[in-house]
Amino acid sequence: MNLTVSHLDKLRLPLLHKIYKENYPSGKPKGKEEIIVIEGDKKILGAMRIKTYEECHFLTGMMIIKERRGESLGSQLLFKLNEFLSLEHCYCFCEPQLSEFYLKNDFIHIDKKNIPHVLKSKHDRYTNTGKELDILLYKKTNN
């Protein structure tokens, strides 16, 4: 199967909403985010959502459809991340059990004191509810 990674055509956002509802109900793709999809045979198999702030990008979420998990599609999406970034840094918050996945895909752990202010407040909002989140950083390369 030929896989492609590209920007989601905004006309397909309602379709992506349906896919999220079936595969990752807590995720909510928004039109203001940059949405990158991985597809096979013109079927969306997964997506990553990126929000851009003045000084950085923020990977707000990533989803692979249930029946295709465990096939390295998430890694294939992240392998293409560099191509879709206009700024040097892309941050990600994830549950500790997912950190290893991101670390294998060129992210590094960083301390909260080293993230931009706009992300500190977001991290505080999430963790003040008792949720534990690791902070990871991806640095764009100039290839």
PDB file of C-alpha atoms in Angstrom:
ATOM      1  CA  MET A   1       0.000   0.000   0.000  1.00  0.00           C
ATOM      2  CA  ASN A   2       1.333   3.418  -0.974  1.00  0.00           C
ATOM      3  CA  LEU A   3       1.242   5.817   1.954  1.00  0.00           C
ATOM      4  CA  THR A   4       1.176   9.590   1.620  1.00  0.00           C
ATOM      5  CA  VAL A   5       1.616  12.292   4.233  1.00  0.00           C
ATOM      6  CA  SER A   6       0.102  15.687   3.433  1.00  0.00           C
ATOM      7  CA  HIS A   7      -1.961  18.608   4.707  1.00  0.00           C
ATOM      8  CA  LEU A   8      -5.629  17.820   5.208  1.00  0.00           C
ATOM      9  CA  ASP A   9      -7.854  19.546   2.684  1.00  0.00           C
ATOM     10  CA  LYS A  10     -10.160  21.646   4.933  1.00  0.00           C
ATOM     11  CA  LEU A  11     -13.171  20.329   2.996  1.00  0.00           C
ATOM     12  CA  ARG A  12     -12.383  16.917   4.525  1.00  0.00           C
ATOM     13  CA  LEU A  13     -12.492  18.203   8.121  1.00  0.00           C
ATOM     14  CA  PRO A  14     -16.011  16.758   8.748  1.00  0.00           C
ATOM     15  CA  LEU A  15     -14.717  13.338   7.644  1.00  0.00           C
ATOM     16  CA  LEU A  16     -11.784  13.661  10.047  1.00  0.00           C
ATOM     17  CA  HIS A  17     -14.219  14.553  12.865  1.00  0.00           C
ATOM     18  CA  LYS A  18     -16.044  11.273  12.203  1.00  0.00           C
ATOM     19  CA  ILE A  19     -12.769   9.316  12.209  1.00  0.00           C
ATOM     20  CA  TYR A  20     -11.727  10.948  15.492  1.00  0.00           C
ATOM     21  CA  LYS A  21     -15.090  10.160  17.076  1.00  0.00           C
ATOM     22  CA  GLU A  22     -14.597   6.474  16.225  1.00  0.00           C
ATOM     23  CA  ASN A  23     -10.890   6.229  17.100  1.00  0.00           C
ATOM     24  CA  TYR A  24      -9.950   8.958  19.561  1.00  0.00           C
ATOM     25  CA  PRO A  25     -13.117  10.514  21.034  1.00  0.00           C
ATOM     26  CA  SER A  26     -11.276  12.907  23.371  1.00  0.00           C
ATOM     27  CA  GLY A  27      -9.422  14.498  20.439  1.00  0.00           C
ATOM     28  CA  LYS A  28     -11.106  17.363  18.654  1.00  0.00           C
ATOM     29  CA  PRO A  29      -9.551  18.494  15.354  1.00  0.00           C
ATOM     30  CA  LYS A  30     -10.083  22.210  14.753  1.00  0.00           C
ATOM     31  CA  GLY A  31      -9.900  24.167  11.526  1.00  0.00           C
ATOM     32  CA  LYS A  32      -7.411  26.640  13.043  1.00  0.00           C
ATOM     33  CA  GLU A  33      -4.814  23.903  13.530  1.00  0.00           C
ATOM     34  CA  GLU A  34      -2.517  22.634  10.851  1.00  0.00           C
ATOM     35  CA  ILE A  35      -3.639  19.061  10.269  1.00  0.00           C
ATOM     36  CA  ILE A  36      -1.316  16.556   8.644  1.00  0.00           C
ATOM     37  CA  VAL A  37      -2.742  13.191   7.593  1.00  0.00           C
ATOM     38  CA  ILE A  38      -1.285   9.861   6.604  1.00  0.00           C
ATOM     39  CA  GLU A  39      -3.338   8.078   3.971  1.00  0.00           C
ATOM     40  CA  GLY A  40      -3.373   4.781   2.137  1.00  0.00           C
ATOM     41  CA  ASP A  41      -5.599   4.214  -0.881  1.00  0.00           C
ATOM     42  CA  LYS A  42      -7.125   7.681  -0.266  1.00  0.00           C
ATOM     43  CA  LYS A  43      -8.311   6.590   3.201  1.00  0.00           C
ATOM     44  CA  ILE A  44      -7.207   8.595   6.234  1.00  0.00           C
ATOM     45  CA  LEU A  45      -5.247   6.271   8.521  1.00  0.00           C
ATOM     46  CA  GLY A  46      -4.037   8.853  11.008  1.00  0.00           C
ATOM     47  CA  ALA A  47      -3.469  12.515  11.706  1.00  0.00           C
ATOM     48  CA  MET A  48      -1.325  14.904  13.701  1.00  0.00           C
ATOM     49  CA  ARG A  49      -2.477  18.364  14.670  1.00  0.00           C
ATOM     50  CA  ILE A  50      -0.083  21.290  15.035  1.00  0.00           C
ATOM     51  CA  LYS A  51      -0.857  24.694  16.525  1.00  0.00           C
ATOM     52  CA  THR A  52       1.501  27.552  15.693  1.00  0.00           C
ATOM     53  CA  TYR A  53       2.310  30.314  18.154  1.00  0.00           C
ATOM     54  CA  GLU A  54       4.642  33.269  17.586  1.00  0.00           C
ATOM     55  CA  GLU A  55       7.748  31.502  18.869  1.00  0.00           C
ATOM     56  CA  CYS A  56       6.985  27.789  18.456  1.00  0.00           C
ATOM     57  CA  HIS A  57       4.778  24.974  17.237  1.00  0.00           C
ATOM     58  CA  PHE A  58       2.774  22.732  19.551  1.00  0.00           C
ATOM     59  CA  LEU A  59       1.845  19.177  18.579  1.00  0.00           C
ATOM     60  CA  THR A  60      -1.658  19.165  20.047  1.00  0.00           C
ATOM     61  CA  GLY A  61      -2.527  15.606  19.184  1.00  0.00           C
ATOM     62  CA  MET A  62      -1.888  12.557  17.115  1.00  0.00           C
ATOM     63  CA  MET A  63      -4.230   9.706  16.185  1.00  0.00           C
ATOM     64  CA  ILE A  64      -3.970   6.460  14.235  1.00  0.00           C
ATOM     65  CA  ILE A  65      -7.141   4.523  13.421  1.00  0.00           C
ATOM     66  CA  LYS A  66      -7.640   1.541  15.742  1.00  0.00           C
ATOM     67  CA  GLU A  67      -7.313  -1.201  13.138  1.00  0.00           C
ATOM     68  CA  ARG A  68      -3.928   0.130  11.929  1.00  0.00           C
ATOM     69  CA  ARG A  69      -2.224   0.772  15.276  1.00  0.00           C
ATOM     70  CA  GLY A  70       1.052  -1.054  15.836  1.00  0.00           C
ATOM     71  CA  GLU A  71       2.116  -0.689  12.176  1.00  0.00           C
ATOM     72  CA  SER A  72       4.521   2.244  12.738  1.00  0.00           C
ATOM     73  CA  LEU A  73       2.167   4.732  11.057  1.00  0.00           C
ATOM     74  CA  GLY A  74       2.675   7.198  13.931  1.00  0.00           C
ATOM     75  CA  SER A  75       6.428   7.025  13.424  1.00  0.00           C
ATOM     76  CA  GLN A  76       5.946   7.563   9.685  1.00  0.00           C
ATOM     77  CA  LEU A  77       3.876  10.673  10.423  1.00  0.00           C
ATOM     78  CA  LEU A  78       6.494  12.044  12.814  1.00  0.00           C
ATOM     79  CA  PHE A  79       9.264  11.245  10.313  1.00  0.00           C
ATOM     80  CA  LYS A  80       7.660  13.865   8.036  1.00  0.00           C
ATOM     81  CA  LEU A  81       7.117  16.446  10.827  1.00  0.00           C
ATOM     82  CA  ASN A  82      10.185  18.462   9.844  1.00  0.00           C
ATOM     83  CA  GLU A  83       8.672  19.203   6.404  1.00  0.00           C
ATOM     84  CA  PHE A  84       5.616  20.888   7.928  1.00  0.00           C
ATOM     85  CA  LEU A  85       7.333  23.158  10.465  1.00  0.00           C
ATOM     86  CA  SER A  86       8.117  26.793   9.729  1.00  0.00           C
ATOM     87  CA  LEU A  87       9.656  27.474  13.161  1.00  0.00           C
ATOM     88  CA  GLU A  88      12.609  25.775  14.849  1.00  0.00           C
ATOM     89  CA  HIS A  89      10.854  24.236  17.866  1.00  0.00           C
ATOM     90  CA  CYS A  90       7.838  21.962  18.206  1.00  0.00           C
ATOM     91  CA  TYR A  91       6.694  20.987  21.704  1.00  0.00           C
ATOM     92  CA  CYS A  92       4.507  18.112  22.781  1.00  0.00           C
ATOM     93  CA  PHE A  93       2.860  17.122  26.060  1.00  0.00           C
ATOM     94  CA  CYS A  94       2.231  13.420  26.484  1.00  0.00           C
ATOM     95  CA  GLU A  95       1.331  10.893  29.117  1.00  0.00           C
ATOM     96  CA  PRO A  96       4.500   9.281  30.529  1.00  0.00           C
ATOM     97  CA  GLN A  97       3.751   5.896  28.946  1.00  0.00           C
ATOM     98  CA  LEU A  98       3.917   7.520  25.483  1.00  0.00           C
ATOM     99  CA  SER A  99       7.258   9.297  26.005  1.00  0.00           C
ATOM    100  CA  GLU A 100       9.330   6.391  24.720  1.00  0.00           C
ATOM    101  CA  PHE A 101       7.476   6.525  21.390  1.00  0.00           C
ATOM    102  CA  TYR A 102       8.263  10.219  20.949  1.00  0.00           C
ATOM    103  CA  LEU A 103      11.865   9.801  22.119  1.00  0.00           C
ATOM    104  CA  LYS A 104      12.357   7.145  19.414  1.00  0.00           C
ATOM    105  CA  ASN A 105      11.074   9.722  16.910  1.00  0.00           C
ATOM    106  CA  ASP A 106      13.603  12.510  17.549  1.00  0.00           C
ATOM    107  CA  PHE A 107      11.956  14.281  20.476  1.00  0.00           C
ATOM    108  CA  ILE A 108      13.853  14.994  23.698  1.00  0.00           C
ATOM    109  CA  HIS A 109      12.627  15.485  27.284  1.00  0.00           C
ATOM    110  CA  ILE A 110      12.804  19.056  28.571  1.00  0.00           C
ATOM    111  CA  ASP A 111      12.020  20.769  31.837  1.00  0.00           C
ATOM    112  CA  LYS A 112       8.932  22.957  32.230  1.00  0.00           C
ATOM    113  CA  LYS A 113      11.088  25.995  32.983  1.00  0.00           C
ATOM    114  CA  ASN A 114      12.451  25.787  29.416  1.00  0.00           C
ATOM    115  CA  ILE A 115       9.161  26.047  27.518  1.00  0.00           C
ATOM    116  CA  PRO A 116       7.571  29.250  26.172  1.00  0.00           C
ATOM    117  CA  HIS A 117       5.154  31.070  28.481  1.00  0.00           C
ATOM    118  CA  VAL A 118       2.139  30.306  26.252  1.00  0.00           C
ATOM    119  CA  LEU A 119       2.781  26.580  26.777  1.00  0.00           C
ATOM    120  CA  LYS A 120       3.499  26.861  30.519  1.00  0.00           C
ATOM    121  CA  SER A 121      -0.026  28.063  31.182  1.00  0.00           C
ATOM    122  CA  LYS A 122      -1.446  25.294  28.979  1.00  0.00           C
ATOM    123  CA  HIS A 123       0.654  22.677  30.825  1.00  0.00           C
ATOM    124  CA  ASP A 124      -0.494  24.090  34.185  1.00  0.00           C
ATOM    125  CA  ARG A 125      -4.151  23.858  33.112  1.00  0.00           C
ATOM    126  CA  TYR A 126      -3.735  20.194  32.179  1.00  0.00           C
ATOM    127  CA  THR A 127      -1.675  19.142  35.192  1.00  0.00           C
ATOM    128  CA  ASN A 128      -3.697  21.099  37.794  1.00  0.00           C
ATOM    129  CA  THR A 129      -6.440  18.527  37.248  1.00  0.00           C
ATOM    130  CA  GLY A 130      -4.030  15.819  38.432  1.00  0.00           C
ATOM    131  CA  LYS A 131      -2.969  14.642  34.974  1.00  0.00           C
ATOM    132  CA  GLU A 132       0.737  13.797  34.656  1.00  0.00           C
ATOM    133  CA  LEU A 133       2.305  14.978  31.401  1.00  0.00           C
ATOM    134  CA  ASP A 134       5.857  14.814  30.097  1.00  0.00           C
ATOM    135  CA  ILE A 135       7.166  17.754  28.086  1.00  0.00           C
ATOM    136  CA  LEU A 136       9.001  16.932  24.887  1.00  0.00           C
ATOM    137  CA  LEU A 137      10.755  19.006  22.246  1.00  0.00           C
ATOM    138  CA  TYR A 138      11.452  18.404  18.562  1.00  0.00           C
ATOM    139  CA  LYS A 139      14.011  20.639  16.873  1.00  0.00           C
ATOM    140  CA  LYS A 140      13.576  21.280  13.167  1.00  0.00           C
ATOM    141  CA  THR A 141      16.567  20.381  11.035  1.00  0.00           C
ATOM    142  CA  ASN A 142      17.533  22.259   7.901  1.00  0.00           C
ATOM    143  CA  ASN A 143      17.630  19.387   5.414  1.00  0.00           C
TER     144      ASN A 143
END
